[in-house]
């Protein structure tokens, strides 16, 4: 496949791969990473002070979740000024300093871009709701009541109740797919598109290396606002249940095909920026591999990397994972590039999902598959979900259903043992409780322990960087006994990855002579003919 966005032209010209193909992306949730001011909430200066950790670990790019001005009803995903920094996190000067330091360290910086909605505190929405005649009225999605009264259609907010809020003053409903305080923008209005594209241009001009685009497929809905049909077969739209929201098939309230055209335009804007190597990573919750692949664009001219969340819904089982990875590899358009995710600020921590021992194999999987991995802060420490008592719960999604709360996966990064854990000042109260085992899990303790999860992650990143096979080579399944996931990576060199994801020890026969490069357990040296793997054990092998 070729076209304006394709990589084969670069490859044919002998250019190296674009940086975002060989990069490992490290996600920072700004509230939870490092608090330089001692108020219990992380901030930009704190992040800047700890960028050395990313470089030391071996990550290549930082993805920063939102730090823009916001009333924080959804902790920054509800933006009231897209081009300013919220005082809680610092200032624009702090952002510039962060960017400069990251670039000095060789790290790219990807920022969150939130196109679907703004905060209801945004001046655009204040104008829009001020009168039906306001010139910004049509910047949001307003509709009259249904003929019999009540909301215009049956669309639901993901976080409970109708997706429509009644505005008494102007006598119409406005649409909000998330909180009532997060009204949806009307992307069918060219002025909105231009204003939001200007936001992107502003950050590009400041020097960011790309965007992670929030709920990218929500920007276009059915223009006639038709009802969603009922979900009769128990189908889930996402990989987890959102309660009553799952009683509908979400065919009209998001992912309208017109979204392709929006993102093609956005991509052209990125490609026109100098230097033209900025990346568009999109949050797309699409679990059908062929449909997922469509979001690269028919000419690879939409998203460079539509997030692949499939591993989040795949059972922790060798055969199931082999099938998932094969299906997404098969669906990948020629010259497009895969990507993998095992955790983020919306998902239960991988260490809690699969268990602390299996989390080591999970890290090996994430960092040895073909494609750009995204590593969520703290997963390199094996940080678990941290229980948050109901009275301390912050997350609006948790208010809909405490089981869905995302607070547990947003606990403070433990940098060192002792009060505050190096995250905040000793004596300060962190915005969310630290992990009970934060002392032992801390970066400082783990860095000194060659057997720690942190040391394993660092070794995997070093191996990945040093091996063309691991960073960009082909991927192919290898025969293996039940419970073991085995694959070969091949480029200018070769690696074999064996992961025993089952609860029983397994012996894997080896063709040829191999030696252990990285192991989740205590293992090293050359191997002949076979290797006996413990439960949850994984190895990366190189030819001996
Ligand atoms: C997806 C983000 O990842 C999530 O944290 C946020 O709450 C919603 N989009 C709304 O912006």
Coordinates of C-alpha atoms and ligand atoms in Angstrom, one line a residue:
X1 CA 0.0 0.0 0.0
X2 CA 1.3 3.5 -0.7
X3 CA 0.1 7.0 -0.4
X4 CA 0.9 10.2 1.3
X5 CA 1.1 8.7 4.8
X6 CA 2.9 5.4 3.8
X7 CA 6.3 4.5 5.1
X8 CA 7.5 2.5 2.2
X9 CA 8.6 5.6 0.3
X10 CA 10.9 6.4 3.3
X11 CA 12.0 2.8 3.5
X12 CA 12.8 2.7 -0.3
X13 CA 14.9 5.8 0.1
X14 CA 16.9 3.9 2.6
X15 CA 15.7 6.1 5.5
X16 CA 15.4 4.5 8.9
X17 CA 11.9 3.8 10.3
X18 CA 10.0 6.7 11.7
X19 CA 10.8 7.2 15.4
X20 CA 7.4 6.2 16.5
X21 CA 7.8 2.7 15.1
X22 CA 10.8 1.8 17.1
X23 CA 9.9 3.9 20.1
X24 CA 8.6 2.6 23.4
X25 CA 6.0 5.1 24.8
X26 CA 5.8 5.7 28.5
X27 CA 2.5 7.1 29.7
X28 CA 2.5 9.6 32.6
X29 CA -0.7 10.5 34.4
X30 CA 0.4 14.0 35.7
X31 CA -1.6 14.0 39.0
X32 CA 0.1 10.8 40.0
X33 CA 3.8 10.9 38.9
X34 CA 5.7 13.4 41.0
X35 CA 4.6 16.4 43.2
X36 CA 7.1 19.1 43.3
X37 CA 4.9 21.6 45.2
X38 CA 4.0 19.4 48.2
X39 CA 0.2 19.8 47.7
X40 CA -0.3 16.1 47.2
X41 CA -1.0 16.3 43.5
X42 CA 1.6 15.6 40.8
X43 CA 2.7 18.5 38.5
X44 CA 4.8 19.4 35.5
X45 CA 8.0 20.3 37.4
X46 CA 7.8 17.0 39.2
X47 CA 7.6 15.2 35.9
X48 CA 10.6 17.3 34.6
X49 CA 12.6 16.3 37.6
X50 CA 12.0 12.7 37.0
X51 CA 12.4 12.5 33.2
X52 CA 15.8 10.9 33.9
X53 CA 13.9 7.8 35.0
X54 CA 12.4 7.4 31.6
X55 CA 15.8 7.8 29.9
X56 CA 17.4 5.4 32.4
X57 CA 14.7 2.9 32.0
X58 CA 15.1 3.0 28.2
X59 CA 11.8 4.5 27.1
X60 CA 11.8 6.7 24.0
X61 CA 8.7 8.9 24.3
X62 CA 6.6 10.3 27.0
X63 CA 2.8 10.5 26.6
X64 CA 1.4 13.1 29.0
X65 CA -2.3 12.8 29.9
X66 CA -4.1 16.2 30.1
X67 CA -2.5 19.1 32.0
X68 CA -4.7 21.8 30.5
X69 CA -6.9 24.2 32.4
X70 CA -9.8 22.3 33.8
X71 CA -12.3 22.2 36.6
X72 CA -11.1 18.6 37.1
X73 CA -14.4 16.9 37.1
X74 CA -12.8 14.3 35.0
X75 CA -9.3 15.2 36.1
X76 CA -8.3 17.1 33.0
X77 CA -10.3 15.4 30.3
X78 CA -12.8 18.2 30.8
X79 CA -10.9 21.1 29.4
X80 CA -11.8 24.8 29.9
X81 CA -8.8 26.2 28.0
X82 CA -7.0 24.0 25.6
X83 CA -3.9 26.1 25.2
X84 CA -3.0 26.9 28.8
X85 CA -1.7 24.8 31.7
X86 CA -3.9 24.4 34.8
X87 CA -2.3 26.2 37.7
X88 CA -2.5 22.9 39.7
X89 CA 0.1 21.5 37.3
X90 CA 2.2 24.7 36.8
X91 CA 2.5 27.1 33.9
X92 CA 3.2 27.2 30.2
X93 CA 6.8 28.0 31.1
X94 CA 6.9 24.8 33.1
X95 CA 5.6 22.9 30.1
X96 CA 8.3 24.5 27.9
X97 CA 11.0 23.5 30.4
X98 CA 9.6 19.9 30.5
X99 CA 9.7 19.7 26.7
X100 CA 13.2 21.1 26.5
X101 CA 14.5 18.7 29.1
X102 CA 12.8 15.8 27.4
X103 CA 14.3 16.7 24.1
X104 CA 17.7 17.1 25.7
X105 CA 17.4 13.5 27.0
X106 CA 16.4 12.3 23.6
X107 CA 12.7 11.7 24.6
X108 CA 9.8 12.6 22.3
X109 CA 6.8 14.2 24.0
X110 CA 3.2 13.3 23.0
X111 CA 0.4 15.2 24.5
X112 CA -3.3 14.4 24.9
X113 CA -5.7 16.0 22.5
X114 CA -9.3 15.9 23.6
X115 CA -11.6 16.7 20.6
X116 CA -15.0 15.2 21.4
X117 CA -16.0 17.4 24.3
X118 CA -15.0 20.4 26.4
X119 CA -15.8 21.3 30.0
X120 CA -19.1 23.1 30.5
X121 CA -16.9 25.9 31.9
X122 CA -15.3 26.5 28.5
X123 CA -16.1 30.0 27.2
X124 CA -17.2 28.3 24.0
X125 CA -20.0 26.5 25.9
X126 CA -20.9 29.5 28.0
X127 CA -21.5 31.4 24.7
X128 CA -23.3 28.4 23.1
X129 CA -25.8 28.0 26.0
X130 CA -26.3 31.8 26.4
X131 CA -28.9 32.0 23.6
X132 CA -30.2 30.1 20.7
X133 CA -29.0 33.0 18.5
X134 CA -25.5 33.1 19.8
X135 CA -23.0 32.6 17.0
X136 CA -21.5 29.7 18.9
X137 CA -24.9 27.9 19.5
X138 CA -24.1 25.4 16.8
X139 CA -20.6 24.6 18.3
X140 CA -22.2 22.0 20.5
X141 CA -24.9 19.4 19.7
X142 CA -28.3 21.0 20.7
X143 CA -31.7 19.3 19.9
X144 CA -35.4 19.8 20.7
X145 CA -37.2 17.4 22.9
X146 CA -38.6 14.2 21.3
X147 CA -42.2 14.7 19.9
X148 CA -43.7 13.2 23.0
X149 CA -41.3 15.2 25.3
X150 CA -38.1 14.0 26.9
X151 CA -34.6 13.6 25.5
X152 CA -34.3 13.7 21.6
X153 CA -33.2 10.1 21.3
X154 CA -32.2 7.0 23.4
X155 CA -28.5 7.7 23.6
X156 CA -26.9 7.1 27.0
X157 CA -24.0 8.7 28.8
X158 CA -21.3 6.0 29.3
X159 CA -21.3 7.1 32.9
X160 CA -25.0 6.6 33.5
X161 CA -28.3 8.2 32.5
X162 CA -29.3 9.8 29.3
X163 CA -26.6 11.5 27.1
X164 CA -28.8 14.6 27.0
X165 CA -29.1 17.4 29.5
X166 CA -32.0 19.8 29.5
X167 CA -31.1 23.5 29.4
X168 CA -34.1 25.3 30.9
X169 CA -33.0 28.8 29.8
X170 CA -32.9 28.0 26.1
X171 CA -35.4 25.2 26.0
X172 CA -33.3 22.6 24.3
X173 CA -31.2 19.5 25.2
X174 CA -27.4 19.4 24.7
X175 CA -25.5 16.2 24.2
X176 CA -22.8 14.8 26.6
X177 CA -21.5 11.3 26.0
X178 CA -19.6 11.6 29.3
X179 CA -20.5 13.9 32.3
X180 CA -23.2 16.5 32.0
X181 CA -20.3 18.9 32.6
X182 CA -18.6 17.6 29.5
X183 CA -20.7 18.7 26.5
X184 CA -19.9 17.2 23.1
X185 CA -18.6 19.6 20.4
X186 CA -20.4 19.6 17.1
X187 CA -17.6 18.5 14.7
X188 CA -20.0 18.9 11.7
X189 CA -19.6 22.6 12.1
X190 CA -16.5 23.7 10.1
X191 CA -15.8 26.5 12.6
X192 CA -15.4 23.9 15.4
X193 CA -13.1 21.8 13.3
X194 CA -11.0 24.9 12.5
X195 CA -10.9 26.0 16.2
X196 CA -9.9 22.5 17.3
X197 CA -7.3 22.2 14.6
X198 CA -5.9 25.5 15.8
X199 CA -5.5 23.9 19.2
X200 CA -3.3 21.2 17.6
X201 CA -1.4 23.8 15.6
X202 CA -0.6 25.7 18.8
X203 CA 0.9 22.7 20.5
X204 CA 2.8 21.7 17.3
X205 CA 4.3 25.2 17.2
X206 CA 5.3 24.7 20.9
X207 CA 7.3 21.7 19.7
X208 CA 5.3 18.6 20.7
X209 CA 6.1 15.4 18.8
X210 CA 2.6 14.2 18.5
X211 CA -0.9 13.6 20.0
X212 CA -2.8 10.9 21.7
X213 CA -6.3 11.5 20.6
X214 CA -9.0 11.0 23.2
X215 CA -12.1 8.9 22.1
X216 CA -11.2 9.8 18.5
X217 CA -14.2 8.0 17.0
X218 CA -16.8 10.0 19.0
X219 CA -16.4 13.2 17.0
X220 CA -18.9 12.0 14.4
X221 CA -22.4 10.8 15.2
X222 CA -25.4 10.0 13.1
X223 CA -26.4 13.4 11.7
X224 CA -30.1 12.5 12.0
X225 CA -29.5 11.6 15.7
X226 CA -31.3 8.3 15.2
X227 CA -31.9 5.9 18.2
X228 CA -29.4 3.2 18.9
X229 CA -30.9 -0.3 18.4
X230 CA -31.1 -2.7 21.3
X231 CA -28.2 -5.1 21.9
X232 CA -30.1 -8.4 22.0
X233 CA -27.2 -10.8 21.9
X234 CA -25.3 -9.6 25.0
X235 CA -22.7 -7.9 22.7
X236 CA -20.3 -5.5 24.5
X237 CA -19.2 -2.4 22.7
X238 CA -16.0 -2.1 24.8
X239 CA -14.0 -4.9 26.4
X240 CA -15.8 -4.5 29.8
X241 CA -19.4 -3.9 30.8
X242 CA -20.7 -0.4 31.4
X243 CA -24.1 -1.6 32.8
X244 CA -27.2 -0.2 31.1
X245 CA -25.0 1.4 28.4
X246 CA -24.5 -2.2 27.1
X247 CA -28.2 -2.7 26.5
X248 CA -27.8 -0.8 23.2
X249 CA -25.7 -1.3 20.1
X250 CA -23.7 1.9 19.8
X251 CA -24.0 2.3 16.0
X252 CA -25.4 5.8 15.9
X253 CA -23.8 7.6 18.8
X254 CA -20.2 7.3 17.7
X255 CA -17.8 6.1 14.9
X256 CA -19.9 7.4 12.0
X257 CA -17.8 6.9 8.8
X258 CA -17.6 10.7 8.4
X259 CA -15.0 10.5 11.2
X260 CA -12.5 9.2 8.6
X261 CA -12.6 12.5 6.8
X262 CA -12.0 14.5 10.0
X263 CA -8.9 12.4 10.8
X264 CA -7.6 12.6 7.3
X265 CA -7.7 16.3 7.5
X266 CA -6.0 16.2 10.9
X267 CA -3.3 14.0 9.6
X268 CA -2.7 16.4 6.7
X269 CA -2.2 19.1 9.3
X270 CA 0.3 17.0 11.1
X271 CA 2.2 16.0 8.0
X272 CA 2.4 19.7 7.0
X273 CA 4.1 20.6 10.3
X274 CA 7.8 20.9 10.2
X275 CA 9.5 18.6 10.8
X276 CA 6.9 16.3 9.4
X277 CA 7.5 13.4 11.8
X278 CA 4.7 14.1 14.4
X279 CA 2.6 11.1 15.4
X280 CA -1.1 10.6 15.7
X281 CA -2.0 7.9 18.2
X282 CA -5.8 7.5 18.6
X283 CA -7.9 6.0 21.3
X284 CA -10.2 3.7 19.3
X285 CA -12.1 1.0 21.2
X286 CA -12.5 -1.3 18.2
X287 CA -12.0 -5.0 18.8
X288 CA -12.8 -6.3 15.3
X289 CA -9.3 -6.5 13.7
X290 CA -10.6 -5.5 10.2
X291 CA -12.6 -2.6 11.5
X292 CA -9.6 -1.5 13.7
X293 CA -7.3 -1.6 10.6
X294 CA -9.7 0.7 8.7
X295 CA -8.6 3.6 11.1
X296 CA -5.1 3.7 9.6
X297 CA -7.0 5.1 6.5
X298 CA -7.2 3.5 3.1
X299 CA -4.0 5.3 2.0
X300 CA -2.5 5.1 5.5
X301 CA -3.4 8.7 5.8
X302 CA -5.4 8.7 9.1
X303 CA -3.9 7.5 12.4
X304 CA -0.3 6.3 12.5
X305 CA -1.3 4.1 15.5
X306 CA -4.9 3.4 16.3
X307 CA -4.5 2.0 19.8
X308 CA -4.8 -1.7 19.9
X309 CA -6.5 -2.6 23.2
X310 CA -7.2 -6.2 22.2
X311 CA -4.9 -7.7 24.8
X312 CA -7.0 -6.0 27.5
X313 CA -9.9 -8.2 26.6
X314 CA -8.0 -11.4 25.8
X315 CA -7.9 -14.1 28.5
X316 CA -4.5 -14.6 30.0
X317 CA -4.0 -17.8 28.1
X318 CA -1.3 -18.8 25.5
X319 CA -3.7 -19.9 22.8
X320 CA -6.1 -17.0 23.2
X321 CA -3.2 -14.5 23.0
X322 CA -1.7 -16.2 20.0
X323 CA -5.0 -16.0 18.2
X324 CA -5.4 -12.3 19.1
X325 CA -2.0 -11.3 18.0
X326 CA -2.2 -13.3 14.8
X327 CA -5.6 -11.8 14.0
X328 CA -4.3 -8.2 14.4
X329 CA -1.1 -9.0 12.5
X330 CA -3.2 -10.5 9.7
X331 CA -5.5 -7.5 9.5
X332 CA -2.7 -4.9 9.5
X333 CA -2.6 -3.1 6.2
X334 CA 0.7 -3.4 4.2
X335 CA 3.2 -0.9 5.5
X336 CA 1.1 0.0 8.5
X337 CA 2.7 -0.6 12.0
X338 CA 1.2 -2.5 14.9
X339 CA 1.0 -1.4 18.5
X340 CA 0.1 -3.0 21.9
X341 CA -1.3 -1.8 25.2
X342 CA -1.5 -3.7 28.5
X343 CA -2.4 -0.8 30.8
X344 CA -3.4 2.8 31.0
X345 CA -5.2 5.2 33.3
X346 CA -8.6 3.7 32.5
X347 CA -7.7 0.0 33.0
X348 CA -7.1 -2.2 36.0
X349 CA -3.3 -2.6 36.6
X350 CA -1.8 -5.6 34.8
X351 CA -0.2 -6.8 38.0
X352 CA -3.6 -7.1 39.6
X353 CA -5.3 -8.5 36.5
X354 CA -2.8 -11.4 36.0
X355 CA -0.9 -11.5 39.3
X356 CA 2.5 -10.3 40.3
X357 CA 4.5 -13.2 38.9
X358 CA 2.6 -13.4 35.6
X359 CA 3.0 -9.6 35.3
X360 CA 6.7 -10.3 34.6
X361 CA 5.8 -12.5 31.6
X362 CA 3.2 -9.8 30.6
X363 CA 6.0 -7.2 30.5
X364 CA 8.0 -9.5 28.4
X365 CA 5.1 -10.0 26.0
X366 CA 4.4 -6.3 25.7
X367 CA 8.1 -5.4 25.0
X368 CA 8.8 -8.3 22.5
X369 CA 5.7 -8.2 20.3
X370 CA 6.1 -6.5 16.9
X371 CA 4.9 -2.9 17.2
X372 CA 5.0 0.2 19.4
X373 CA 4.3 -0.7 23.0
X374 CA 2.7 1.8 25.5
X375 CA 3.9 1.3 29.0
X376 CA 1.8 2.8 31.8
X377 CA 3.8 4.5 34.6
X378 CA 4.3 2.2 37.6
X379 CA 3.8 -1.0 35.6
X380 CA 7.6 -1.2 35.4
X381 CA 7.4 -1.6 39.2
X382 CA 4.6 -4.1 39.2
X383 CA 2.4 -1.6 40.9
X384 CA -1.0 -3.2 41.7
X385 CA -4.4 -1.6 41.9
X386 CA -4.7 0.3 45.2
X387 CA -8.0 0.0 47.0
X388 CA -9.6 3.4 47.6
X389 CA -12.2 3.7 50.3
X390 CA -15.6 5.0 49.0
X391 CA -15.2 8.3 51.0
X392 CA -12.0 9.0 49.2
X393 CA -13.2 8.0 45.7
X394 CA -12.6 10.7 43.1
X395 CA -13.4 9.1 39.7
X396 CA -16.7 10.1 38.2
X397 CA -16.9 6.6 36.5
X398 CA -16.6 5.1 40.0
X399 CA -19.6 7.1 41.1
X400 CA -21.7 5.3 38.4
X401 CA -20.4 1.9 39.7
X402 CA -17.6 1.6 42.3
X403 CA -16.4 -1.6 40.5
X404 CA -15.6 0.6 37.5
X405 CA -13.6 3.2 39.5
X406 CA -10.3 4.1 37.9
X407 CA -8.8 5.5 41.1
X408 CA -7.1 2.2 41.9
X409 CA -4.9 2.4 38.8
X410 CA -3.9 6.0 39.4
X411 CA -2.1 5.7 42.7
X412 CA 1.1 7.8 43.3
X413 CA 4.3 6.6 41.8
X414 CA 6.5 5.4 44.7
X415 CA 10.0 6.7 44.1
X416 CA 11.6 5.9 47.4
X417 CA 10.8 4.3 50.8
X418 CA 9.4 6.4 53.6
X419 CA 6.8 9.1 54.2
X420 CA 5.6 10.6 50.9
X421 CA 7.5 7.9 49.0
X422 CA 9.3 10.6 47.1
X423 CA 6.1 11.3 45.3
X424 CA 5.1 14.2 47.6
X425 CA 6.5 15.9 50.7
X426 CA 6.7 13.8 53.8
X427 CA 3.6 14.8 55.8
X428 CA 1.6 15.8 52.7
X429 CA -1.5 13.8 51.9
X430 CA -1.3 12.4 48.4
X431 CA -4.5 12.8 46.3
X432 CA -4.9 9.0 46.2
X433 CA -3.5 6.6 48.7
X434 CA -0.1 5.0 48.0
X435 CA 0.2 1.2 47.5
X436 CA 0.5 -0.6 50.9
X437 CA 3.8 -2.1 49.7
X438 CA 5.0 1.2 48.2
X439 CA 8.3 1.1 50.1
X440 CA 9.3 -2.2 48.6
X441 CA 7.9 -1.4 45.2
X442 CA 9.7 1.9 45.1
X443 CA 12.1 2.8 42.3
X444 CA 14.9 3.2 44.7
X445 CA 14.6 -0.3 46.3
X446 CA 13.9 -2.0 43.0
X447 CA 16.8 -0.3 41.1
X448 CA 19.2 -1.9 43.5
X449 CA 17.8 -5.4 43.0
X450 CA 18.8 -7.2 39.8
X451 CA 15.8 -9.6 40.2
X452 CA 13.2 -6.8 40.5
X453 CA 10.4 -6.1 38.1
X454 CA 12.1 -2.8 37.4
X455 CA 15.4 -4.4 36.5
X456 CA 13.6 -6.9 34.3
X457 CA 11.8 -4.1 32.5
X458 CA 15.0 -2.2 32.0
X459 CA 16.8 -5.4 30.7
X460 CA 13.9 -6.0 28.2
X461 CA 14.1 -2.4 27.0
X462 CA 17.8 -2.6 26.5
X463 CA 17.5 -5.9 24.7
X464 CA 14.8 -4.4 22.5
X465 CA 16.9 -1.4 21.6
X466 CA 20.0 -3.5 20.8
X467 CA 18.2 -6.0 18.6
X468 CA 16.8 -5.1 15.2
X469 CA 14.7 -8.3 15.4
X470 CA 13.0 -7.2 18.6
X471 CA 12.6 -3.5 17.7
X472 CA 11.4 -3.9 14.2
X473 CA 11.7 -7.5 12.8
X474 CA 9.0 -9.8 11.6
X475 CA 6.9 -11.8 14.0
X476 CA 5.8 -15.4 13.6
X477 CA 4.3 -18.0 16.0
X478 CA 6.4 -21.1 16.7
X479 CA 5.1 -24.5 17.6
X480 CA 4.9 -25.0 21.4
X481 CA 3.3 -27.2 24.0
X482 CA -0.1 -26.2 25.5
X483 CA 0.1 -23.2 27.8
X484 CA 3.3 -21.8 26.2
X485 CA 3.2 -18.9 23.8
X486 CA 6.3 -19.1 21.5
X487 CA 7.2 -16.7 18.7
X488 CA 10.2 -15.8 16.6
X489 CA 11.3 -12.2 15.8
X490 CA 13.6 -11.9 12.8
X491 CA 15.3 -9.0 11.2
X492 CA 19.0 -8.5 10.7
X493 CA 19.2 -10.8 13.8
X494 CA 16.9 -13.3 15.4
X495 CA 15.2 -13.8 18.8
X496 CA 13.0 -16.5 20.2
X497 CA 10.5 -15.6 22.9
X498 CA 9.0 -18.4 25.0
X499 CA 6.3 -17.5 27.6
X500 CA 4.8 -20.2 29.8
X501 CA 1.5 -18.5 30.7
X502 CA 0.0 -21.6 32.3
X503 CA 0.1 -22.8 35.9
X504 CA 2.1 -25.9 35.1
X505 CA 5.8 -26.3 34.2
X506 CA 6.4 -27.0 30.5
X507 CA 9.3 -28.2 28.5
X508 CA 9.9 -26.6 25.1
X509 CA 12.0 -28.4 22.5
X510 CA 14.5 -26.1 20.8
X511 CA 15.8 -26.4 17.2
X512 CA 19.4 -25.2 17.2
X513 CA 21.6 -23.7 19.9
X514 CA 20.3 -20.7 21.9
X515 CA 21.3 -18.7 24.9
X516 CA 19.2 -16.8 27.4
X517 CA 19.2 -13.0 26.8
X518 CA 16.5 -12.0 29.3
X519 CA 14.6 -14.2 31.7
X520 CA 11.7 -13.4 34.1
X521 CA 13.4 -15.8 36.6
X522 CA 16.9 -16.8 37.6
X523 CA 18.2 -18.3 34.4
X524 CA 21.1 -17.7 32.1
X525 CA 23.6 -19.2 29.7
X526 CA 23.4 -21.6 26.7
X527 CA 20.6 -24.0 26.2
X528 CA 20.7 -27.3 24.3
X529 CA 17.8 -29.1 22.7
X530 CA 15.1 -28.0 25.2
X531 CA 14.2 -25.6 28.0
X532 CA 12.0 -26.4 31.0
X533 CA 10.0 -23.4 31.9
X534 CA 8.3 -22.9 35.3
X535 CA 4.7 -21.6 35.5
X536 CA 4.6 -17.9 34.6
X537 CA 8.2 -18.0 33.3
X538 CA 9.3 -16.3 30.2
X539 CA 12.6 -16.1 28.3
X540 CA 14.0 -14.2 25.4
X541 CA 16.6 -16.3 23.6
X542 CA 19.3 -15.4 21.0
X543 CA 21.2 -17.8 18.8
X544 CA 24.3 -19.1 20.7
Ligands
LIG1 C1 -11.0 8.5 27.5 C2 -10.0 8.8 28.6 O1 -8.9 7.9 28.5 C3 -10.7 8.8 29.9 O2 -9.8 8.9 31.0 C4 -11.7 9.9 29.9 O3 -12.4 9.9 31.1 C5 -12.6 9.8 28.7 N1 -11.9 9.5 27.5 C6 -13.4 11.1 28.5 O4 -12.5 12.1 28.0

